[in-house]
């Protein structure tokens, strides 16, 4: 009985803070939205321009001590040293049509200038013919390539269209993974889709808007905090304020680079960004990689196809494992158990009262020793009737619940007797069924 209040309190606790379970299923969509694709060229910076401004490795902070800050701004340097879209981006199409995509470019610190292709339509079928088709080219460049450097080409990042590609974050799904498209290659890539749906609950809120970008919001928050600490910004930093100047001397540039490269920026709780309730992850699978022939030695082409091979999507969905229906069920079970015990107790009390009342209404029972001699007369047996056996005594013992018939000194015991009426001793013996003689 002591466990029931604890069970009820546990039910209330689970109702206000329900557990969460995950379910995996496969969904076949009627239409498919393609992801965004970001292309970053390697090498990311023009070797001749880096040499012009006394730089060899853009990521080495000590080399920025020799940068001529008084002669050139950082904006001008990034525009001059990185590759624009016209310097390597040839054409792109979705579902065989050029107007179905939108192109955007942005500066980055590690990757120079990258170009993103965004889809403008949804497709209702799958296959290479209705996917992305992107052609790129490399003009012949000379640079000192080491053994650890990757070969010339393009690094390709696949990400949701609602989230801009961010090179510094460590939380972006798939951002750290890239496809390498080398110069003179043709690459066929199949795209797999994984969807994750979160539950918006009190301790872990999420945003149900499909246009909400957690990566963009958290990156802006972190960069704003970094810029406020350093006091200046760089061309690759998102716009965090109109009055923030570009860094124009070595110490501030070094602090900005160190904070950016080490991801040493503000996290929670100062950037308490709400995650989306619905997130997508696009997983690329290389189907085929083969050489691509070109007739122009100075324009070395590369070609990539990205497509869905089906309209199936893997959906991992969170669900509340306890709700009002389960609460009412548990509550009814607990109350039913208590009510059942109460009813059984009431029935027992009523039975006891009936026994007491019935016992008071019955005449007092006499014991075997009190009715030995006058039993035949009290039961209506006549000793003068020749057809009736000679009966000395018929008596009933309360403790034994047996009838005992005494005839000429011999005792006959009738066990568990049920008698509606008594006529004669012979009739009594015939009606009463089984009898057992005791010595």
Tab-separated table of C-alpha atoms in Angstrom:
chain	number	residue	atom	x	y	z
A	1	UNK	CA	0.000	0.000	0.000
A	2	UNK	CA	2.939	2.353	0.527
A	3	UNK	CA	4.175	1.941	-3.066
A	4	UNK	CA	1.010	3.312	-4.646
A	5	UNK	CA	1.576	7.008	-3.714
A	6	UNK	CA	5.115	6.688	-5.066
A	7	UNK	CA	3.754	5.277	-8.335
A	8	UNK	CA	1.266	8.132	-8.595
A	9	UNK	CA	3.985	10.734	-7.976
A	10	UNK	CA	6.124	9.043	-10.640
A	11	UNK	CA	3.206	9.267	-13.083
A	12	UNK	CA	2.860	12.998	-12.437
A	13	UNK	CA	6.628	13.467	-12.782
A	14	UNK	CA	6.678	11.696	-16.169
A	15	UNK	CA	3.672	13.726	-17.313
A	16	UNK	CA	5.393	17.069	-16.708
A	17	UNK	CA	8.853	15.838	-17.789
A	18	UNK	CA	8.146	12.982	-20.214
A	19	UNK	CA	10.897	10.661	-21.456
A	20	UNK	CA	11.775	10.710	-25.161
A	21	UNK	CA	12.146	7.719	-27.461
A	22	UNK	CA	13.586	7.632	-30.997
A	23	UNK	CA	12.004	5.889	-33.965
A	24	UNK	CA	13.624	5.187	-37.331
A	25	UNK	CA	11.538	4.863	-40.481
A	26	UNK	CA	11.858	5.230	-44.238
A	27	UNK	CA	9.665	7.721	-46.103
A	28	UNK	CA	9.103	7.962	-49.854
A	29	UNK	CA	8.685	11.642	-50.758
A	30	UNK	CA	6.589	12.842	-53.660
A	31	UNK	CA	9.145	15.590	-54.401
A	32	UNK	CA	12.763	16.142	-53.458
A	33	UNK	CA	14.641	19.334	-52.580
A	34	UNK	CA	18.296	19.322	-53.555
A	35	UNK	CA	20.977	20.526	-51.148
A	36	UNK	CA	23.273	23.479	-51.665
A	37	UNK	CA	26.784	22.800	-52.976
A	38	UNK	CA	29.808	24.912	-52.108
A	39	UNK	CA	32.938	24.746	-54.295
A	40	UNK	CA	36.297	25.872	-52.934
A	41	UNK	CA	39.318	25.839	-55.191
A	42	UNK	CA	42.712	24.470	-54.210
A	43	UNK	CA	45.150	26.153	-54.041
A	44	UNK	CA	42.882	28.751	-52.464
A	45	UNK	CA	45.128	31.771	-53.063
A	46	UNK	CA	47.106	32.895	-56.066
A	47	UNK	CA	50.791	32.161	-55.426
A	48	UNK	CA	52.018	35.274	-57.268
A	49	UNK	CA	49.836	37.619	-55.189
A	50	UNK	CA	50.923	36.013	-51.916
A	51	UNK	CA	54.552	36.488	-52.897
A	52	UNK	CA	53.812	40.092	-53.840
A	53	UNK	CA	52.637	40.865	-50.289
A	54	UNK	CA	55.383	38.893	-48.481
A	55	UNK	CA	53.185	35.930	-47.597
A	56	UNK	CA	53.741	32.226	-48.150
A	57	UNK	CA	51.200	30.518	-45.878
A	58	UNK	CA	48.033	32.449	-45.133
A	59	UNK	CA	47.483	30.588	-41.838
A	60	UNK	CA	50.869	31.431	-40.277
A	61	UNK	CA	50.344	34.416	-37.984
A	62	UNK	CA	54.016	35.442	-37.904
A	63	UNK	CA	54.043	36.064	-41.657
A	64	UNK	CA	51.404	38.773	-41.290
A	65	UNK	CA	54.003	40.875	-39.506
A	66	UNK	CA	55.532	41.604	-42.932
A	67	UNK	CA	52.224	42.488	-44.602
A	68	UNK	CA	52.156	46.119	-45.895
A	69	UNK	CA	49.102	47.369	-43.958
A	70	UNK	CA	49.788	50.989	-44.885
A	71	UNK	CA	49.776	50.220	-48.646
A	72	UNK	CA	46.836	47.865	-49.115
A	73	UNK	CA	43.659	47.087	-47.210
A	74	UNK	CA	42.573	43.571	-46.337
A	75	UNK	CA	39.554	43.905	-48.641
A	76	UNK	CA	41.759	44.679	-51.604
A	77	UNK	CA	44.146	41.852	-50.761
A	78	UNK	CA	41.351	39.241	-50.562
A	79	UNK	CA	39.821	40.421	-53.805
A	80	UNK	CA	43.165	40.280	-55.589
A	81	UNK	CA	44.539	37.032	-54.172
A	82	UNK	CA	41.468	34.743	-54.386
A	83	UNK	CA	39.796	33.168	-57.410
A	84	UNK	CA	36.545	34.716	-58.532
A	85	UNK	CA	33.732	32.701	-60.067
A	86	UNK	CA	34.717	33.856	-63.532
A	87	UNK	CA	38.198	32.407	-63.013
A	88	UNK	CA	37.137	28.818	-62.615
A	89	UNK	CA	33.386	28.417	-62.625
A	90	UNK	CA	32.095	27.424	-66.048
A	91	UNK	CA	28.415	26.442	-65.802
A	92	UNK	CA	25.893	24.624	-63.598
A	93	UNK	CA	22.426	23.249	-64.125
A	94	UNK	CA	19.718	21.442	-62.189
A	95	UNK	CA	17.329	19.102	-63.974
A	96	UNK	CA	19.029	20.071	-67.232
A	97	UNK	CA	18.231	23.801	-67.031
A	98	UNK	CA	20.557	26.684	-66.079
A	99	UNK	CA	17.887	29.015	-64.546
A	100	UNK	CA	17.047	26.406	-61.907
A	101	UNK	CA	20.027	27.387	-59.740
A	102	UNK	CA	21.293	30.510	-57.993
A	103	UNK	CA	25.000	31.308	-57.512
A	104	UNK	CA	26.558	33.102	-54.555
A	105	UNK	CA	30.173	33.798	-53.585
A	106	UNK	CA	31.778	34.631	-50.244
A	107	UNK	CA	35.232	35.179	-48.747
A	108	UNK	CA	36.771	32.692	-46.315
A	109	UNK	CA	40.040	32.749	-44.429
A	110	UNK	CA	41.305	29.229	-45.153
A	111	UNK	CA	39.601	28.611	-48.496
A	112	UNK	CA	39.923	32.081	-50.023
A	113	UNK	CA	36.781	32.613	-52.089
A	114	UNK	CA	34.154	29.863	-52.392
A	115	UNK	CA	31.073	29.665	-54.583
A	116	UNK	CA	27.731	28.175	-53.576
A	117	UNK	CA	25.024	26.776	-55.854
A	118	UNK	CA	21.475	26.958	-54.455
A	119	UNK	CA	18.475	25.057	-55.902
A	120	UNK	CA	15.431	27.042	-57.033
A	121	UNK	CA	13.126	24.109	-57.831
A	122	UNK	CA	12.065	20.731	-56.472
A	123	UNK	CA	12.233	17.561	-58.516
A	124	UNK	CA	9.648	14.785	-58.693
A	125	UNK	CA	11.917	12.118	-60.150
A	126	UNK	CA	15.387	10.765	-59.470
A	127	UNK	CA	18.452	10.005	-61.548
A	128	UNK	CA	21.515	11.681	-62.996
A	129	UNK	CA	19.544	13.515	-65.695
A	130	UNK	CA	17.493	15.522	-63.178
A	131	UNK	CA	20.303	16.252	-60.699
A	132	UNK	CA	23.130	18.770	-60.558
A	133	UNK	CA	25.563	19.028	-63.431
A	134	UNK	CA	28.486	21.372	-62.739
A	135	UNK	CA	31.499	22.022	-64.940
A	136	UNK	CA	34.598	23.757	-63.566
A	137	UNK	CA	37.987	24.610	-64.986
A	138	UNK	CA	41.489	25.456	-63.817
A	139	UNK	CA	43.808	27.801	-65.605
A	140	UNK	CA	47.356	26.558	-65.520
A	141	UNK	CA	49.098	27.929	-62.424
A	142	UNK	CA	52.556	27.326	-61.032
A	143	UNK	CA	53.011	26.956	-57.285
A	144	UNK	CA	55.351	25.121	-54.959
A	145	UNK	CA	53.397	21.997	-54.043
A	146	UNK	CA	54.631	19.865	-51.141
A	147	UNK	CA	54.007	16.177	-50.542
A	148	UNK	CA	51.373	16.921	-47.891
A	149	UNK	CA	49.388	19.253	-50.138
A	150	UNK	CA	46.423	17.805	-52.021
A	151	UNK	CA	46.508	17.909	-55.775
A	152	UNK	CA	44.995	20.775	-57.716
A	153	UNK	CA	41.262	20.762	-57.989
A	154	UNK	CA	38.114	21.617	-56.083
A	155	UNK	CA	36.851	20.738	-52.639
A	156	UNK	CA	33.086	20.278	-52.699
A	157	UNK	CA	30.863	20.579	-49.616
A	158	UNK	CA	27.237	19.407	-49.594
A	159	UNK	CA	24.960	21.083	-47.035
A	160	UNK	CA	21.301	22.153	-46.552
A	161	UNK	CA	20.207	25.133	-48.611
A	162	UNK	CA	18.969	26.931	-45.480
A	163	UNK	CA	22.429	26.829	-43.879
A	164	UNK	CA	25.334	28.758	-45.378
A	165	UNK	CA	28.573	26.834	-45.472
A	166	UNK	CA	30.840	27.883	-42.586
A	167	UNK	CA	34.469	26.817	-42.429
A	168	UNK	CA	35.201	27.554	-38.782
A	169	UNK	CA	32.378	25.785	-36.999
A	170	UNK	CA	32.848	22.299	-35.622
A	171	UNK	CA	29.119	21.631	-35.240
A	172	UNK	CA	27.989	21.803	-38.842
A	173	UNK	CA	26.856	18.399	-40.098
A	174	UNK	CA	29.082	17.307	-42.925
A	175	UNK	CA	30.947	20.610	-43.181
A	176	UNK	CA	34.251	18.988	-42.263
A	177	UNK	CA	33.778	16.332	-44.967
A	178	UNK	CA	34.443	17.255	-48.559
A	179	UNK	CA	34.612	15.668	-51.976
A	180	UNK	CA	37.812	16.216	-53.919
A	181	UNK	CA	37.344	16.836	-57.621
A	182	UNK	CA	40.782	16.844	-59.210
A	183	UNK	CA	41.645	18.680	-62.389
A	184	UNK	CA	40.680	16.629	-65.434
A	185	UNK	CA	38.275	14.321	-63.535
A	186	UNK	CA	34.634	13.413	-63.962
A	187	UNK	CA	32.855	12.521	-60.733
A	188	UNK	CA	29.440	10.875	-60.230
A	189	UNK	CA	28.015	11.306	-56.731
A	190	UNK	CA	24.826	9.850	-55.293
A	191	UNK	CA	23.214	11.815	-52.461
A	192	UNK	CA	21.612	10.132	-49.459
A	193	UNK	CA	19.246	12.025	-47.169
A	194	UNK	CA	18.887	11.634	-43.417
A	195	UNK	CA	16.297	13.668	-41.548
A	196	UNK	CA	16.183	14.155	-37.801
A	197	UNK	CA	13.093	15.495	-36.029
A	198	UNK	CA	13.444	16.714	-32.481
A	199	UNK	CA	10.758	17.182	-29.836
A	200	UNK	CA	10.237	20.696	-28.525
A	201	UNK	CA	10.218	20.214	-24.757
A	202	UNK	CA	10.692	22.482	-21.774
A	203	UNK	CA	14.301	21.576	-20.988
A	204	UNK	CA	15.452	21.446	-24.611
A	205	UNK	CA	13.617	23.885	-26.871
A	206	UNK	CA	13.787	23.838	-30.665
A	207	UNK	CA	12.552	26.071	-33.479
A	208	UNK	CA	9.882	24.547	-35.736
A	209	UNK	CA	10.427	27.044	-38.579
A	210	UNK	CA	11.791	25.443	-41.748
A	211	UNK	CA	13.771	28.618	-42.557
A	212	UNK	CA	15.559	28.703	-39.213
A	213	UNK	CA	19.346	28.296	-39.498
A	214	UNK	CA	21.093	27.352	-36.282
A	215	UNK	CA	24.544	27.399	-37.929
A	216	UNK	CA	24.117	30.908	-39.305
A	217	UNK	CA	22.767	32.313	-36.042
A	218	UNK	CA	25.432	30.749	-33.843
A	219	UNK	CA	28.219	31.800	-36.247
A	220	UNK	CA	27.042	35.423	-36.260
A	221	UNK	CA	26.879	35.390	-32.481
A	222	UNK	CA	30.401	33.980	-32.124
A	223	UNK	CA	31.907	36.340	-34.687
A	224	UNK	CA	30.220	39.318	-33.046
A	225	UNK	CA	31.771	38.333	-29.737
A	226	UNK	CA	35.201	37.855	-31.343
A	227	UNK	CA	35.112	41.204	-33.150
A	228	UNK	CA	34.045	43.012	-29.973
A	229	UNK	CA	37.020	41.515	-28.129
A	230	UNK	CA	39.604	42.288	-30.826
A	231	UNK	CA	38.200	45.651	-31.907
A	232	UNK	CA	38.419	45.049	-35.670
A	233	UNK	CA	37.254	42.629	-38.342
A	234	UNK	CA	38.407	40.928	-41.534
A	235	UNK	CA	36.919	40.393	-45.019
A	236	UNK	CA	35.994	36.782	-44.212
A	237	UNK	CA	34.066	37.748	-41.049
A	238	UNK	CA	30.288	38.112	-41.575
A	239	UNK	CA	28.911	41.620	-41.214
A	240	UNK	CA	28.392	42.076	-37.493
A	241	UNK	CA	28.197	45.876	-37.428
A	242	UNK	CA	28.543	48.828	-39.771
A	243	UNK	CA	30.980	50.725	-37.548
A	244	UNK	CA	33.556	47.946	-37.113
A	245	UNK	CA	36.808	48.781	-39.001
A	246	UNK	CA	39.095	46.341	-40.785
A	247	UNK	CA	42.238	45.314	-38.937
A	248	UNK	CA	45.161	47.443	-40.134
A	249	UNK	CA	48.113	46.407	-37.970
A	250	UNK	CA	49.827	43.195	-36.953
A	251	UNK	CA	48.768	42.755	-33.295
A	252	UNK	CA	45.041	43.061	-33.902
A	253	UNK	CA	45.302	40.912	-37.044
A	254	UNK	CA	47.154	38.224	-35.081
A	255	UNK	CA	44.523	38.213	-32.310
A	256	UNK	CA	41.717	38.007	-34.855
A	257	UNK	CA	43.359	35.083	-36.645
A	258	UNK	CA	44.102	33.179	-33.443
A	259	UNK	CA	40.558	33.559	-32.156
A	260	UNK	CA	39.114	32.495	-35.492
A	261	UNK	CA	41.415	29.541	-36.204
A	262	UNK	CA	41.274	28.145	-32.669
A	263	UNK	CA	37.500	28.506	-32.610
A	264	UNK	CA	38.174	30.419	-29.400
A	265	UNK	CA	34.889	32.241	-29.480
A	266	UNK	CA	31.894	32.555	-27.271
A	267	UNK	CA	29.811	29.449	-26.770
A	268	UNK	CA	26.853	28.851	-24.527
A	269	UNK	CA	25.378	30.458	-22.551
A	270	UNK	CA	26.308	33.727	-24.256
A	271	UNK	CA	25.264	32.279	-27.639
A	272	UNK	CA	22.123	30.502	-26.550
A	273	UNK	CA	20.901	29.703	-30.054
A	274	UNK	CA	17.887	27.434	-30.414
A	275	UNK	CA	18.378	24.385	-32.583
A	276	UNK	CA	15.866	23.560	-35.325
A	277	UNK	CA	13.227	20.899	-34.689
A	278	UNK	CA	13.867	19.509	-38.154
A	279	UNK	CA	17.382	19.070	-39.508
A	280	UNK	CA	18.680	17.476	-42.691
A	281	UNK	CA	21.978	15.814	-43.404
A	282	UNK	CA	23.043	15.043	-46.948
A	283	UNK	CA	25.506	12.193	-47.300
A	284	UNK	CA	27.442	11.985	-50.607
A	285	UNK	CA	28.457	8.597	-52.006
A	286	UNK	CA	30.937	8.448	-54.874
A	287	UNK	CA	29.565	6.171	-57.581
A	288	UNK	CA	32.169	6.650	-60.286
A	289	UNK	CA	35.387	8.593	-60.815
A	290	UNK	CA	37.011	8.701	-64.249
A	291	UNK	CA	39.357	10.919	-66.303
A	292	UNK	CA	37.840	13.693	-68.385
A	293	UNK	CA	39.299	14.490	-71.766
A	294	UNK	CA	39.722	18.095	-72.872
A	295	UNK	CA	40.986	19.672	-76.081
A	296	UNK	CA	42.415	22.815	-74.463
A	297	UNK	CA	45.605	22.357	-72.392
A	298	UNK	CA	45.214	25.762	-70.710
A	299	UNK	CA	41.577	25.183	-69.649
A	300	UNK	CA	41.648	21.963	-67.692
A	301	UNK	CA	38.043	21.010	-67.081
A	302	UNK	CA	36.427	19.045	-64.266
A	303	UNK	CA	32.849	17.772	-64.265
A	304	UNK	CA	30.656	16.565	-61.398
A	305	UNK	CA	27.165	15.041	-61.304
A	306	UNK	CA	25.219	15.001	-58.038
A	307	UNK	CA	21.842	13.273	-57.958
A	308	UNK	CA	19.311	11.222	-56.016
A	309	UNK	CA	18.883	7.630	-57.075
A	310	UNK	CA	15.519	7.341	-55.266
A	311	UNK	CA	12.980	9.409	-53.369
A	312	UNK	CA	13.459	7.517	-50.111
A	313	UNK	CA	14.490	9.416	-46.980
A	314	UNK	CA	15.602	7.955	-43.657
A	315	UNK	CA	13.752	9.740	-40.863
A	316	UNK	CA	14.855	9.502	-37.224
A	317	UNK	CA	12.068	10.973	-35.142
A	318	UNK	CA	11.850	11.745	-31.457
A	319	UNK	CA	8.547	11.062	-29.740
A	320	UNK	CA	7.311	11.684	-26.241
A	321	UNK	CA	7.139	8.295	-24.540
A	322	UNK	CA	4.528	9.461	-22.009
A	323	UNK	CA	1.387	11.539	-22.576
A	324	UNK	CA	-2.091	12.123	-21.147
A	325	UNK	CA	-3.498	8.830	-22.434
A	326	UNK	CA	-0.768	6.793	-20.711
A	327	UNK	CA	-1.100	8.944	-17.610
A	328	UNK	CA	-4.851	8.290	-17.388
A	329	UNK	CA	-4.226	4.595	-17.983
A	330	UNK	CA	-1.660	4.385	-15.165
A	331	UNK	CA	-3.816	6.533	-12.911
A	332	UNK	CA	-6.847	4.326	-13.562
A	333	UNK	CA	-4.834	1.192	-12.861
A	334	UNK	CA	-3.528	2.526	-9.552
A	335	UNK	CA	-6.926	3.816	-8.451
A	336	UNK	CA	-8.552	0.584	-9.612
A	337	UNK	CA	-6.157	-1.427	-7.472
A	338	UNK	CA	-6.908	0.705	-4.426
A	339	UNK	CA	-10.635	0.622	-5.154
A	340	UNK	CA	-10.532	-3.163	-5.543
A	341	UNK	CA	-8.915	-3.533	-2.154
A	342	UNK	CA	-11.555	-1.221	-0.669
A	343	UNK	CA	-14.428	-3.203	-2.222
A	344	UNK	CA	-12.992	-6.471	-0.931
A	345	UNK	CA	-12.758	-4.962	2.521
A	346	UNK	CA	-16.357	-3.722	2.389
A	347	UNK	CA	-17.599	-7.135	1.247
A	348	UNK	CA	-15.798	-8.783	4.146
A	349	UNK	CA	-17.372	-6.362	6.616
A	350	UNK	CA	-20.875	-6.947	5.180
A	351	UNK	CA	-20.419	-10.721	5.372
A	352	UNK	CA	-19.360	-10.442	8.993
A	353	UNK	CA	-22.399	-8.323	9.835
A	354	UNK	CA	-24.718	-10.827	8.124
A	355	UNK	CA	-23.158	-13.686	10.064
A	356	UNK	CA	-23.616	-11.840	13.329
A	357	UNK	CA	-27.208	-10.877	12.507
A	358	UNK	CA	-28.144	-14.387	11.330
A	359	UNK	CA	-26.561	-15.910	14.390
A	360	UNK	CA	-28.647	-13.720	16.671
A	361	UNK	CA	-31.890	-14.719	14.899
A	362	UNK	CA	-31.230	-18.520	15.145
A	363	UNK	CA	-32.276	-20.417	18.283
A	364	UNK	CA	-29.395	-21.511	20.454
A	365	UNK	CA	-27.974	-24.837	19.353
A	366	UNK	CA	-27.757	-27.573	21.823
A	367	UNK	CA	-24.815	-29.732	22.195
A	368	UNK	CA	-24.672	-33.448	21.627
A	369	UNK	CA	-24.754	-34.273	25.331
A	370	UNK	CA	-27.918	-32.229	25.927
A	371	UNK	CA	-30.161	-33.949	23.330
A	372	UNK	CA	-29.200	-37.587	23.592
A	373	UNK	CA	-32.309	-38.905	25.260
A	374	UNK	CA	-35.235	-36.927	23.870
A	375	UNK	CA	-34.145	-36.577	20.226
A	376	UNK	CA	-36.636	-39.125	18.766
A	377	UNK	CA	-39.576	-37.374	20.296
A	378	UNK	CA	-38.355	-33.894	19.238
A	379	UNK	CA	-37.802	-35.024	15.655
A	380	UNK	CA	-41.275	-36.617	15.413
A	381	UNK	CA	-40.272	-40.293	15.328
A	382	UNK	CA	-42.745	-42.772	16.898
A	383	UNK	CA	-41.276	-45.762	18.672
A	384	UNK	CA	-44.620	-47.660	18.415
A	385	UNK	CA	-44.483	-47.756	14.586
A	386	UNK	CA	-43.205	-51.217	13.561
A	387	UNK	CA	-41.938	-49.925	10.207
A	388	UNK	CA	-39.646	-47.475	11.862
A	389	UNK	CA	-36.328	-48.617	13.208
A	390	UNK	CA	-35.672	-48.283	16.911
A	391	UNK	CA	-33.939	-44.932	17.343
A	392	UNK	CA	-32.581	-43.917	20.697
A	393	UNK	CA	-31.153	-40.497	19.804
A	394	UNK	CA	-30.561	-38.268	16.725
A	395	UNK	CA	-28.319	-35.318	17.453
A	396	UNK	CA	-26.246	-32.677	15.615
A	397	UNK	CA	-22.834	-31.565	16.719
A	398	UNK	CA	-21.964	-27.953	15.801
A	399	UNK	CA	-18.237	-28.469	15.937
A	400	UNK	CA	-18.183	-31.642	13.825
A	401	UNK	CA	-21.054	-30.576	11.506
A	402	UNK	CA	-22.239	-34.241	11.450
A	403	UNK	CA	-25.526	-35.981	12.267
A	404	UNK	CA	-25.193	-38.908	14.688
A	405	UNK	CA	-27.997	-41.499	15.002
A	406	UNK	CA	-27.977	-43.717	18.087
A	407	UNK	CA	-29.850	-46.959	17.639
A	408	UNK	CA	-29.734	-49.626	20.353
A	409	UNK	CA	-26.333	-48.454	21.540
A	410	UNK	CA	-24.780	-48.323	18.043
A	411	UNK	CA	-23.707	-44.916	16.661
A	412	UNK	CA	-24.115	-44.132	12.961
A	413	UNK	CA	-22.342	-40.951	11.730
A	414	UNK	CA	-23.680	-39.137	8.638
A	415	UNK	CA	-21.088	-36.626	7.450
A	416	UNK	CA	-21.833	-33.306	5.716
A	417	UNK	CA	-25.587	-33.949	5.853
A	418	UNK	CA	-27.987	-31.601	4.051
A	419	UNK	CA	-31.558	-32.273	5.247
A	420	UNK	CA	-34.580	-30.288	4.098
A	421	UNK	CA	-37.079	-32.199	6.296
A	422	UNK	CA	-37.167	-35.262	8.507
A	423	UNK	CA	-39.807	-37.940	8.330
A	424	UNK	CA	-38.755	-41.342	9.576
A	425	UNK	CA	-35.439	-42.855	10.350
A	426	UNK	CA	-35.594	-45.054	7.247
A	427	UNK	CA	-36.466	-42.112	5.057
A	428	UNK	CA	-33.743	-40.117	6.774
A	429	UNK	CA	-31.135	-42.734	5.942
A	430	UNK	CA	-32.304	-42.992	2.306
A	431	UNK	CA	-32.338	-39.231	1.699
A	432	UNK	CA	-29.104	-38.287	3.313
A	433	UNK	CA	-26.723	-40.068	0.961
A	434	UNK	CA	-23.335	-41.309	1.999
A	435	UNK	CA	-22.878	-42.426	5.557
A	436	UNK	CA	-19.843	-43.545	7.354
A	437	UNK	CA	-19.768	-45.787	10.396
A	438	UNK	CA	-17.205	-45.161	13.025
A	439	UNK	CA	-16.077	-47.805	15.441
